[in-house]
Amino acid sequence: EAYCQTAKSVLNPRHGVFVVCENFMNHARVLKAAADAGLRIAEILPVCGSTKKPMPLFCVYTMTNDSDEKQDASGNSSNNNGTEQRDDKMLPKLCVREEDGKWTMEYAVNVLEYMSIPAQHEVTNKEGTVGPTY
């Protein structure tokens, strides 16, 4: 709650963006805190530690000022008295590791490579030989 209130107080009213990570168990709490602070949740990225885990470990929430946009009458991202923000901004979940413990290709390409972190790791291909992913 305090993070959202503080972000709201320092965000540029027209172009400010606030990004925060929070344990998925607190998802409803984050939605309420954002709405109470007058922030609009633009995107939610659920992150799983492993492909074998059904629930996300945490989410990355991208928020903006709510001053210009209340959204449409169908309820998309509406603030309805500061308590309700829908999950229609939920992106597909990002899994970090495969069941065998190796990076998922999606994580290696979309996160590690983007951050210039060497993402090569050994994988077993269909022929049974071991080699780098790329």
Coordinates of N, CA and C in Angstrom, one line a residue:
E1 N 0.8 -1.2 0.0 CA 0.0 0.0 0.0 C 0.9 1.3 0.0
A2 N 1.9 1.3 0.9 CA 2.7 2.4 1.0 C 3.5 2.7 -0.3
Y3 N 3.9 1.6 -1.0 CA 4.7 1.8 -2.3 C 3.8 2.5 -3.3
C4 N 2.5 2.0 -3.4 CA 1.6 2.6 -4.4 C 1.3 4.1 -4.0
Q5 N 1.1 4.4 -2.8 CA 0.8 5.8 -2.4 C 2.0 6.7 -2.7
T6 N 3.2 6.2 -2.4 CA 4.5 6.9 -2.7 C 4.7 7.1 -4.2
A7 N 4.5 6.1 -4.9 CA 4.6 6.2 -6.4 C 3.7 7.2 -7.0
K8 N 2.4 7.2 -6.5 CA 1.4 8.1 -7.0 C 1.9 9.6 -6.7
S9 N 2.5 9.8 -5.6 CA 2.9 11.1 -5.2 C 4.1 11.7 -6.1
V10 N 4.8 10.8 -6.7 CA 6.0 11.3 -7.4 C 5.9 11.0 -9.0
L11 N 4.9 10.3 -9.4 CA 4.8 10.0 -10.8 C 4.4 11.2 -11.6
N12 N 5.0 11.3 -12.8 CA 4.6 12.3 -13.8 C 3.1 12.0 -14.1
P13 N 2.2 13.0 -14.0 CA 0.8 12.7 -14.2 C 0.4 12.2 -15.6
R14 N 1.2 12.5 -16.6 CA 0.9 12.1 -17.9 C 1.7 10.9 -18.4
H15 N 2.9 10.8 -18.0 CA 3.8 9.8 -18.6 C 4.5 8.9 -17.5
G16 N 4.2 9.0 -16.3 CA 4.8 8.2 -15.2 C 4.4 6.8 -15.3
V17 N 5.4 5.9 -15.0 CA 5.2 4.5 -14.9 C 5.8 3.9 -13.6
F18 N 5.1 3.1 -12.9 CA 5.6 2.5 -11.7 C 5.5 1.0 -11.9
V19 N 6.7 0.3 -11.7 CA 6.7 -1.2 -11.8 C 7.2 -1.7 -10.5
V20 N 6.4 -2.7 -10.0 CA 6.7 -3.4 -8.7 C 6.5 -4.9 -8.8
C21 N 7.3 -5.6 -8.1 CA 7.1 -7.1 -8.0 C 6.5 -7.4 -6.6
E22 N 5.6 -8.3 -6.6 CA 5.0 -8.7 -5.3 C 4.6 -10.2 -5.4
N23 N 4.7 -10.8 -4.3 CA 4.3 -12.2 -4.1 C 2.9 -12.4 -4.6
F24 N 2.6 -13.5 -5.4 CA 1.3 -13.7 -6.0 C 0.2 -13.9 -4.9
M25 N 0.6 -14.4 -3.7 CA -0.4 -14.5 -2.6 C -1.0 -13.2 -2.3
N26 N -0.3 -12.1 -2.6 CA -0.8 -10.7 -2.3 C -1.5 -10.1 -3.5
H27 N -1.9 -10.8 -4.5 CA -2.4 -10.3 -5.7 C -3.6 -9.3 -5.5
A28 N -4.6 -9.8 -4.8 CA -5.8 -9.0 -4.5 C -5.4 -7.7 -3.7
R29 N -4.4 -7.8 -2.9 CA -4.0 -6.7 -2.1 C -3.3 -5.6 -3.0
V30 N -2.6 -6.1 -4.0 CA -1.9 -5.2 -4.9 C -3.0 -4.4 -5.7
L31 N -4.0 -5.2 -6.2 CA -5.1 -4.6 -7.0 C -5.8 -3.5 -6.2
K32 N -6.1 -3.8 -5.0 CA -6.8 -2.8 -4.1 C -5.9 -1.6 -3.8
A33 N -4.6 -1.9 -3.5 CA -3.7 -0.8 -3.2 C -3.5 0.2 -4.4
A34 N -3.4 -0.4 -5.6 CA -3.3 0.4 -6.8 C -4.5 1.3 -6.9
A35 N -5.7 0.7 -6.8 CA -6.9 1.4 -7.0 C -7.1 2.5 -5.9
D36 N -6.8 2.1 -4.7 CA -6.9 3.1 -3.6 C -5.9 4.3 -3.8
A37 N -4.8 4.1 -4.4 CA -3.8 5.1 -4.7 C -4.2 5.9 -6.0
G38 N -5.1 5.4 -6.7 CA -5.4 6.1 -8.0 C -4.5 5.7 -9.1
L39 N -3.9 4.5 -9.0 CA -3.0 4.0 -10.1 C -3.8 3.0 -10.9
R40 N -3.6 3.0 -12.2 CA -4.2 2.1 -13.1 C -3.2 1.0 -13.5
I41 N -3.6 -0.3 -13.3 CA -2.7 -1.4 -13.7 C -2.7 -1.6 -15.2
A42 N -1.6 -1.4 -15.8 CA -1.5 -1.5 -17.3 C -1.3 -2.9 -17.7
E43 N -0.4 -3.6 -16.9 CA 0.0 -5.0 -17.2 C 0.3 -5.7 -16.0
I44 N 0.1 -7.0 -16.0 CA 0.5 -7.9 -14.9 C 1.2 -9.1 -15.5
L45 N 2.5 -9.3 -15.2 CA 3.2 -10.5 -15.7 C 3.4 -11.5 -14.5
P46 N 2.7 -12.6 -14.6 CA 2.9 -13.6 -13.6 C 4.2 -14.4 -13.9
V47 N 5.0 -14.7 -12.9 CA 6.3 -15.4 -13.0 C 6.3 -16.6 -12.2
C48 N 6.6 -17.8 -12.8 CA 6.7 -19.1 -12.1 C 8.1 -19.5 -12.1
G49 N 8.5 -20.0 -11.0 CA 9.9 -20.5 -10.9 C 10.2 -21.7 -11.7
S50 N 9.2 -22.5 -12.0 CA 9.3 -23.7 -12.7 C 8.1 -24.1 -13.5
T51 N 8.2 -24.8 -14.6 CA 7.1 -25.2 -15.4 C 6.2 -26.2 -14.7
K52 N 6.7 -26.8 -13.7 CA 5.9 -27.8 -12.9 C 5.1 -27.1 -11.8
K53 N 5.2 -25.8 -11.6 CA 4.5 -25.1 -10.6 C 3.2 -24.5 -11.3
P54 N 2.0 -24.8 -10.8 CA 0.8 -24.3 -11.4 C 0.5 -22.8 -11.1
M55 N 0.9 -22.3 -10.0 CA 0.7 -21.0 -9.6 C 1.9 -20.1 -9.7
P56 N 1.8 -18.8 -10.0 CA 2.9 -18.0 -10.1 C 3.6 -17.8 -8.7
L57 N 4.9 -17.6 -8.7 CA 5.6 -17.2 -7.5 C 5.3 -15.8 -7.1
F58 N 5.4 -14.9 -8.1 CA 5.2 -13.5 -8.0 C 4.7 -12.9 -9.3
C59 N 4.3 -11.7 -9.2 CA 3.9 -11.0 -10.4 C 4.6 -9.6 -10.5
V60 N 4.8 -9.2 -11.8 CA 5.4 -7.9 -12.0 C 4.2 -7.0 -12.5
Y61 N 4.0 -6.0 -11.7 CA 2.8 -5.1 -12.0 C 3.3 -3.8 -12.6
T62 N 2.8 -3.4 -13.7 CA 3.1 -2.1 -14.3 C 1.9 -1.2 -14.2
M63 N 2.2 -0.1 -13.5 CA 1.1 0.9 -13.2 C 1.3 2.2 -13.8
T64 N 0.3 3.0 -14.0 CA 0.4 4.3 -14.5 C -0.6 5.2 -13.7
N65 N -0.5 6.5 -13.8 CA -1.5 7.4 -13.2 C -2.9 7.1 -13.8
D66 N -3.9 7.2 -12.9 CA -5.3 7.0 -13.3 C -5.9 8.3 -13.7
S67 N -5.2 9.4 -13.7 CA -5.8 10.7 -13.8 C -6.5 10.9 -15.2
D68 N -6.0 10.4 -16.3 CA -6.5 10.6 -17.6 C -7.5 9.6 -18.0
E69 N -7.5 8.4 -17.4 CA -8.1 7.3 -18.0 C -8.9 6.5 -17.0
K70 N -10.2 6.4 -17.2 CA -11.1 5.6 -16.3 C -11.5 4.4 -17.1
Q71 N -11.2 4.2 -18.4 CA -11.5 3.1 -19.3 C -13.0 3.2 -19.7
D72 N -13.4 2.1 -20.3 CA -14.8 2.1 -20.9 C -15.8 1.6 -19.9
A73 N -17.1 1.7 -20.3 CA -18.2 1.3 -19.5 C -18.3 -0.2 -19.3
S74 N -17.6 -1.0 -20.1 CA -17.6 -2.4 -19.9 C -16.8 -2.9 -18.7
G75 N -16.2 -2.1 -18.1 CA -15.4 -2.4 -16.8 C -14.0 -2.7 -17.0
N76 N -13.4 -2.5 -18.2 CA -12.0 -2.7 -18.4 C -11.2 -1.7 -17.6
S77 N -10.5 -2.2 -16.6 CA -9.6 -1.4 -15.7 C -10.3 -0.3 -15.0
S78 N -11.6 -0.4 -14.7 CA -12.3 0.6 -13.9 C -11.9 0.6 -12.5
N79 N -12.0 1.7 -11.9 CA -11.6 1.9 -10.4 C -12.7 1.8 -9.5
N80 N -14.0 1.8 -9.9 CA -15.2 1.6 -9.1 C -14.9 1.8 -7.6
N81 N -14.8 3.1 -7.2 CA -14.6 3.4 -5.8 C -13.3 2.9 -5.2
G82 N -12.3 2.7 -6.0 CA -11.0 2.4 -5.5 C -10.8 0.9 -5.1
T83 N -11.7 0.0 -5.5 CA -11.5 -1.3 -5.0 C -11.4 -2.4 -6.0
E84 N -11.8 -2.1 -7.3 CA -11.8 -3.2 -8.3 C -11.0 -2.9 -9.5
Q85 N -10.0 -3.8 -9.8 CA -9.3 -3.7 -11.0 C -9.3 -5.1 -11.6
R86 N -9.8 -5.3 -12.8 CA -9.9 -6.6 -13.4 C -8.6 -7.2 -13.8
D87 N -8.5 -8.5 -14.0 CA -7.3 -9.2 -14.4 C -7.2 -9.3 -15.9
D88 N -7.9 -8.4 -16.7 CA -7.8 -8.5 -18.1 C -6.5 -8.0 -18.7
K89 N -5.6 -7.5 -17.8 CA -4.3 -7.0 -18.2 C -3.3 -8.1 -17.9
M90 N -3.7 -9.3 -17.5 CA -2.8 -10.4 -17.1 C -2.1 -10.9 -18.4
L91 N -0.8 -10.9 -18.5 CA -0.1 -11.4 -19.6 C 0.1 -12.9 -19.4
P92 N 0.5 -13.7 -20.4 CA 0.7 -15.1 -20.2 C 1.9 -15.3 -19.2
K93 N 1.9 -16.3 -18.4 CA 2.9 -16.5 -17.4 C 4.2 -16.8 -18.0
L94 N 5.3 -16.3 -17.3 CA 6.7 -16.5 -17.7 C 7.2 -17.5 -16.7
C95 N 7.7 -18.7 -17.3 CA 8.3 -19.7 -16.4 C 9.8 -19.6 -16.6
V96 N 10.5 -19.7 -15.5 CA 12.0 -19.5 -15.5 C 12.7 -20.7 -15.8
R97 N 12.3 -21.9 -15.2 CA 13.0 -23.1 -15.4 C 12.1 -24.2 -15.9
E98 N 12.7 -25.1 -16.7 CA 12.0 -26.4 -17.1 C 12.0 -27.3 -15.9
E99 N 11.3 -28.4 -16.0 CA 11.2 -29.4 -15.0 C 12.6 -30.0 -14.6
D100 N 13.5 -30.0 -15.6 CA 14.8 -30.6 -15.4 C 15.8 -29.5 -14.8
G101 N 15.3 -28.3 -14.5 CA 16.1 -27.3 -13.9 C 16.8 -26.3 -14.9
K102 N 16.7 -26.6 -16.1 CA 17.4 -25.7 -17.1 C 16.4 -24.5 -17.4
W103 N 17.1 -23.4 -17.9 CA 16.3 -22.2 -18.2 C 15.3 -22.6 -19.3
T104 N 14.1 -22.0 -19.2 CA 13.2 -22.1 -20.4 C 13.7 -21.2 -21.5
M105 N 13.4 -21.6 -22.7 CA 13.8 -20.8 -23.9 C 13.2 -19.4 -23.8
E106 N 11.9 -19.3 -23.4 CA 11.3 -18.0 -23.3 C 12.0 -17.1 -22.3
Y107 N 12.4 -17.7 -21.1 CA 13.1 -16.9 -20.1 C 14.5 -16.5 -20.7
A108 N 15.2 -17.4 -21.3 CA 16.6 -17.2 -21.8 C 16.5 -16.1 -22.8
V109 N 15.6 -16.1 -23.7 CA 15.5 -15.1 -24.8 C 14.9 -13.8 -24.3
N110 N 13.8 -13.8 -23.6 CA 13.1 -12.6 -23.3 C 13.6 -11.9 -22.1
V111 N 14.4 -12.6 -21.2 CA 14.9 -11.9 -20.0 C 16.4 -11.9 -20.0
L112 N 17.0 -13.0 -20.0 CA 18.5 -13.0 -19.9 C 19.2 -12.3 -21.1
E113 N 18.8 -12.7 -22.3 CA 19.4 -12.0 -23.5 C 19.1 -10.5 -23.5
Y114 N 17.9 -10.2 -23.2 CA 17.5 -8.8 -23.2 C 18.4 -8.0 -22.2
M115 N 18.8 -8.6 -21.1 CA 19.6 -7.9 -20.1 C 21.1 -8.2 -20.3
S116 N 21.4 -8.7 -21.4 CA 22.8 -9.0 -21.8 C 23.5 -10.0 -20.8
I117 N 22.7 -10.9 -20.3 CA 23.3 -12.0 -19.4 C 23.5 -13.2 -20.2
P118 N 24.7 -13.8 -20.2 CA 24.9 -15.0 -21.0 C 23.8 -16.1 -20.7
A119 N 23.1 -16.5 -21.7 CA 22.0 -17.4 -21.4 C 22.3 -18.9 -21.9
Q120 N 23.5 -19.1 -22.4 CA 23.7 -20.5 -22.9 C 23.8 -21.4 -21.7
H121 N 23.1 -22.6 -22.0 CA 23.2 -23.7 -21.0 C 23.0 -25.0 -21.8
E122 N 23.4 -26.0 -21.2 CA 23.4 -27.3 -21.8 C 21.9 -27.9 -21.8
V123 N 21.5 -28.4 -23.0 CA 20.2 -29.1 -23.1 C 20.4 -30.4 -23.8
T124 N 19.5 -31.3 -23.6 CA 19.6 -32.6 -24.3 C 18.6 -32.5 -25.4
N125 N 19.1 -32.7 -26.7 CA 18.2 -32.6 -27.8 C 17.5 -33.9 -28.1
K126 N 16.8 -34.0 -29.2 CA 16.0 -35.2 -29.5 C 16.9 -36.4 -29.8
E127 N 18.1 -36.1 -30.3 CA 19.1 -37.2 -30.7 C 19.8 -37.7 -29.4
G128 N 19.6 -37.0 -28.3 CA 20.2 -37.5 -27.1 C 21.6 -36.9 -26.8
T129 N 22.0 -36.0 -27.7 CA 23.3 -35.4 -27.5 C 23.1 -34.1 -26.7
V130 N 24.2 -33.7 -26.0 CA 24.1 -32.5 -25.2 C 24.9 -31.4 -25.9
G131 N 24.3 -30.2 -25.9 CA 24.9 -29.1 -26.5 C 24.3 -27.8 -26.0
P132 N 24.8 -26.6 -26.4 CA 24.3 -25.4 -26.0 C 22.9 -25.1 -26.7
T133 N 22.1 -24.3 -26.1 CA 20.8 -24.0 -26.7 C 21.0 -23.2 -28.0
Y134 N 21.9 -22.3 -28.1 CA 22.2 -21.6 -29.3 C 23.6 -21.1 -29.3

